[in-house]
C-alpha positions as a Markdown table, in Angstrom:
| # | Residue | x | y | z |
|---|---|---|---|---|
| 1 | Ser | -25.2 | 40.5 | 57.8 |
| 2 | Gly | -23.7 | 40.3 | 61.3 |
| 3 | Val | -25.8 | 37.3 | 62.4 |
| 4 | Arg | -23.7 | 35.2 | 64.6 |
| 5 | Thr | -24.4 | 31.5 | 64.9 |
| 6 | Gly | -23.3 | 29.1 | 67.5 |
| 7 | Thr | -22.3 | 29.4 | 71.1 |
| 8 | Ala | -19.2 | 29.3 | 73.1 |
| 9 | Pro | -17.8 | 25.7 | 73.2 |
| 10 | Ala | -18.7 | 23.8 | 76.3 |
| 11 | Gly | -15.9 | 22.3 | 78.4 |
| 12 | Ser | -13.7 | 24.9 | 79.9 |
| 13 | Arg | -13.3 | 28.5 | 80.9 |
| 14 | Ala | -10.4 | 28.8 | 78.6 |
| 15 | Ser | -12.3 | 27.7 | 75.5 |
| 16 | Ala | -15.2 | 30.0 | 76.5 |
| 17 | Ala | -12.8 | 32.9 | 76.9 |
| 18 | Gly | -11.2 | 32.3 | 73.5 |
| 19 | Trp | -14.6 | 32.3 | 71.9 |
| 20 | Ala | -15.7 | 35.5 | 73.7 |
| 21 | Glu | -12.4 | 37.3 | 73.0 |
| 22 | Tyr | -12.6 | 36.4 | 69.3 |
| 23 | Trp | -16.0 | 38.1 | 69.0 |
| 24 | Gln | -14.7 | 41.1 | 71.1 |
| 25 | Gly | -12.0 | 41.5 | 68.5 |
| 26 | Val | -14.5 | 41.3 | 65.6 |
| 27 | Asp | -16.6 | 44.0 | 67.4 |
| 28 | Ala | -13.6 | 46.1 | 68.0 |
| 29 | Ala | -12.7 | 46.1 | 64.2 |
| 30 | Arg | -16.3 | 46.6 | 63.4 |
| 31 | Thr | -16.8 | 49.7 | 65.5 |
| 32 | Ala | -13.3 | 51.3 | 65.0 |
| 33 | Ala | -12.6 | 53.6 | 62.2 |
| 34 | Trp | -11.6 | 51.9 | 59.0 |
| 35 | Gly | -7.9 | 51.0 | 59.1 |
| 36 | Thr | -7.5 | 51.3 | 62.9 |
| 37 | Pro | -5.0 | 48.7 | 64.0 |
| 38 | Tyr | -5.6 | 46.2 | 66.8 |
| 39 | Ala | -3.9 | 47.5 | 70.0 |
| 40 | Gly | -4.8 | 44.8 | 72.5 |
| 41 | Ala | -2.9 | 41.8 | 73.9 |
| 42 | Ser | -5.3 | 38.9 | 73.3 |
| 43 | Ser | -4.4 | 36.6 | 70.4 |
| 44 | Ala | -8.1 | 35.6 | 70.1 |
| 45 | Glu | -9.2 | 39.3 | 69.9 |
| 46 | Arg | -6.5 | 40.0 | 67.3 |
| 47 | Ala | -7.7 | 37.0 | 65.3 |
| 48 | Gly | -11.3 | 38.3 | 65.4 |
| 49 | His | -10.1 | 41.9 | 64.5 |
| 50 | Asp | -8.0 | 40.6 | 61.6 |
| 51 | Asp | -10.7 | 38.3 | 60.3 |
| 52 | Tyr | -13.3 | 41.1 | 60.2 |
| 53 | Arg | -10.9 | 43.3 | 58.3 |
| 54 | Ala | -9.8 | 40.5 | 56.0 |
| 55 | Gly | -13.5 | 39.7 | 55.1 |
| 56 | Ala | -14.1 | 43.4 | 54.3 |
| 57 | Thr | -10.9 | 43.6 | 52.3 |
| 58 | Leu | -11.9 | 40.5 | 50.4 |
| 59 | Ala | -15.3 | 41.9 | 49.4 |
| 60 | Arg | -13.6 | 45.2 | 48.4 |
| 61 | Thr | -11.2 | 43.3 | 46.1 |
| 62 | Asp | -13.3 | 43.7 | 42.9 |
| 63 | Leu | -16.8 | 43.3 | 41.6 |
| 64 | Pro | -16.8 | 39.5 | 40.9 |
| 65 | Thr | -15.4 | 38.8 | 44.4 |
| 66 | Met | -17.9 | 41.2 | 46.1 |
| 67 | Thr | -20.9 | 39.7 | 44.3 |
| 68 | Gly | -19.6 | 36.1 | 44.9 |
| 69 | Ala | -20.0 | 33.8 | 47.8 |
| 70 | Glu | -19.1 | 35.3 | 51.2 |
| 71 | Pro | -16.7 | 33.4 | 53.5 |
| 72 | Ala | -18.2 | 30.6 | 55.5 |
| 73 | Gly | -18.3 | 32.1 | 59.0 |
| 74 | Gly | -16.8 | 34.1 | 61.8 |
| 75 | Gly | -15.5 | 37.6 | 61.5 |
| 76 | Arg | -14.6 | 37.2 | 57.8 |
| 77 | Arg | -18.2 | 36.6 | 57.0 |
| 78 | Glu | -19.3 | 39.6 | 59.0 |
| 79 | Gly | -16.7 | 42.0 | 57.5 |
| 80 | Phe | -17.6 | 40.8 | 54.0 |
| 81 | Gly | -21.3 | 41.1 | 54.6 |
| 82 | Asp | -21.0 | 44.5 | 56.2 |
| 83 | Tyr | -19.1 | 45.8 | 53.2 |
| 84 | Arg | -21.5 | 44.4 | 50.7 |
| 85 | Glu | -24.5 | 45.7 | 52.6 |
| 86 | Gly | -22.9 | 49.2 | 52.7 |
| 87 | Val | -22.7 | 49.1 | 48.9 |
| 88 | Ala | -26.3 | 48.0 | 48.7 |
| 89 | His | -27.4 | 50.8 | 51.1 |
| 90 | Ala | -25.6 | 53.4 | 49.0 |
| 91 | Val | -27.4 | 52.3 | 45.9 |
| 92 | Asp | -30.7 | 52.3 | 47.8 |
| 93 | Gly | -30.2 | 55.8 | 49.1 |
| 94 | Leu | -29.8 | 54.8 | 52.7 |
| 95 | Val | -27.2 | 56.2 | 55.0 |
| 96 | Ala | -23.9 | 54.6 | 55.9 |
| 97 | Asp | -23.8 | 52.8 | 59.3 |
| 98 | Ala | -20.9 | 54.5 | 61.0 |
| 99 | Thr | -21.0 | 51.8 | 63.7 |
| 100 | Arg | -19.8 | 49.2 | 61.2 |
| 101 | Ser | -16.5 | 50.2 | 59.6 |
| 102 | Ala | -16.8 | 47.8 | 56.7 |
| 103 | His | -20.4 | 49.0 | 56.0 |
| 104 | Ala | -19.2 | 52.6 | 56.0 |
| 105 | Arg | -16.3 | 51.8 | 53.7 |
| 106 | Gly | -18.5 | 49.9 | 51.2 |
| 107 | Trp | -21.0 | 52.8 | 51.3 |
| 108 | Ala | -18.2 | 55.4 | 50.6 |
| 109 | Asp | -16.7 | 53.3 | 47.8 |
| 110 | Cys | -20.0 | 52.9 | 46.1 |
| 111 | Thr | -21.0 | 56.6 | 46.5 |
| 112 | Glu | -17.6 | 57.6 | 45.0 |
| 113 | Gly | -18.2 | 55.2 | 42.2 |
| 114 | Val | -21.7 | 56.6 | 41.5 |
| 115 | Ala | -20.3 | 60.1 | 41.3 |
| 116 | Glu | -17.6 | 59.1 | 38.8 |
| 117 | Gly | -20.0 | 56.9 | 36.8 |
| 118 | Gln | -22.2 | 59.9 | 36.2 |
| 119 | Thr | -19.3 | 61.8 | 34.5 |
| 120 | Gly | -19.2 | 59.3 | 31.7 |
| 121 | Ser | -15.5 | 58.4 | 32.3 |
| 122 | Ala | -14.1 | 55.0 | 32.6 |
| 123 | Pro | -13.7 | 53.7 | 36.2 |
| 124 | Ser | -10.5 | 54.9 | 37.9 |
| 125 | Arg | -10.6 | 52.3 | 40.6 |
| 126 | Thr | -11.4 | 48.6 | 40.7 |
| 127 | Glu | -12.8 | 48.0 | 44.2 |
| 128 | Gly | -16.0 | 46.0 | 44.3 |
| 129 | Gly | -18.1 | 48.8 | 45.8 |
| 130 | Phe | -16.6 | 51.5 | 43.6 |
| 131 | Thr | -17.2 | 49.5 | 40.4 |
| 132 | Ser | -20.7 | 48.7 | 41.5 |
| 133 | Gly | -21.5 | 52.3 | 42.1 |
| 134 | His | -19.7 | 53.4 | 38.8 |
| 135 | Leu | -21.9 | 51.1 | 36.8 |
| 136 | Tyr | -25.0 | 52.2 | 38.6 |
| 137 | Gly | -24.1 | 55.8 | 38.0 |
| 138 | Gln | -23.5 | 55.2 | 34.3 |
| 139 | Gly | -27.0 | 53.6 | 34.0 |
| 140 | Ala | -28.6 | 56.6 | 35.7 |
| 141 | Thr | -26.7 | 58.9 | 33.4 |
| 142 | Thr | -27.8 | 56.9 | 30.3 |
| 143 | Ala | -31.4 | 57.2 | 31.4 |
| 144 | Arg | -31.0 | 61.0 | 32.0 |
| 145 | Ala | -29.7 | 61.4 | 28.5 |
| 146 | Gly | -32.7 | 59.4 | 27.2 |
| 147 | Gly | -30.6 | 56.4 | 26.2 |
| 148 | Ala | -31.9 | 52.8 | 26.1 |
| 149 | Ala | -31.6 | 50.6 | 29.2 |
| 150 | Pro | -28.9 | 47.9 | 29.2 |
| 151 | Thr | -30.2 | 44.4 | 29.1 |
| 152 | Ala | -30.1 | 43.4 | 32.8 |
| 153 | Thr | -29.5 | 39.7 | 32.1 |
| 154 | Ala | -26.5 | 40.0 | 29.8 |
| 155 | Thr | -23.8 | 40.3 | 32.6 |
| 156 | Pro | -23.7 | 41.3 | 36.2 |
| 157 | Gln | -22.3 | 44.6 | 35.1 |
| 158 | Asp | -25.2 | 45.2 | 32.8 |
| 159 | Ala | -27.6 | 44.4 | 35.7 |
| 160 | Leu | -26.0 | 47.2 | 37.8 |
| 161 | Ala | -26.2 | 49.7 | 35.0 |
| 162 | Ala | -29.8 | 48.6 | 34.3 |
| 163 | Ala | -30.7 | 49.2 | 37.9 |
| 164 | Gly | -29.3 | 52.7 | 37.8 |
| 165 | His | -31.3 | 53.3 | 34.6 |
| 166 | Ala | -34.5 | 51.9 | 36.1 |
| 167 | His | -34.2 | 53.8 | 39.3 |
| 168 | Tyr | -33.8 | 57.0 | 37.4 |
| 169 | Gly | -37.0 | 56.2 | 35.5 |
| 170 | Val | -38.8 | 55.5 | 38.8 |
| 171 | Gly | -37.9 | 58.9 | 40.1 |
| 172 | Leu | -39.0 | 60.5 | 36.8 |
| 173 | Ala | -42.3 | 58.7 | 36.8 |
| 174 | Ala | -43.0 | 59.6 | 40.4 |
| 175 | Ala | -42.3 | 63.2 | 39.7 |
| 176 | Arg | -44.7 | 63.2 | 36.7 |
| 177 | Ala | -47.5 | 61.4 | 38.6 |
């Protein structure tokens, strides 16, 4: 995530400035706390800022959207990818990257979902990261209770629950070794 392709367009200082300011706006949204509004005067920076937030918001919509195709490029792709990567890092036991607001939001959503999923309750929210974490937490809780693992290939939801179940088993096996 966050890999930028392309270079500023050749031709004029104005086109180079528009390109550079767009990416400054993306970086401003990326490094500011989640929800911080854009406060500058550049329309290109505002577009970059808004695109990053829109991409993260799109990924956060629900599980099918988060696990689907990311936007084609620009700040939307970066925001979407940062959110999705934050969810993956939460499941993998890695820390949130506070320098990427969408990553930290995805990590937090997933972590909250895991905690609720371990209670056995139905999900109280529908965000992509929350639902992903909830299913993962349910899988770990099923393993903890000695229940059978879900079939990982049935649905994407089953795959998430199966991952939680399997990871719990890995921890148990390592402790017993």
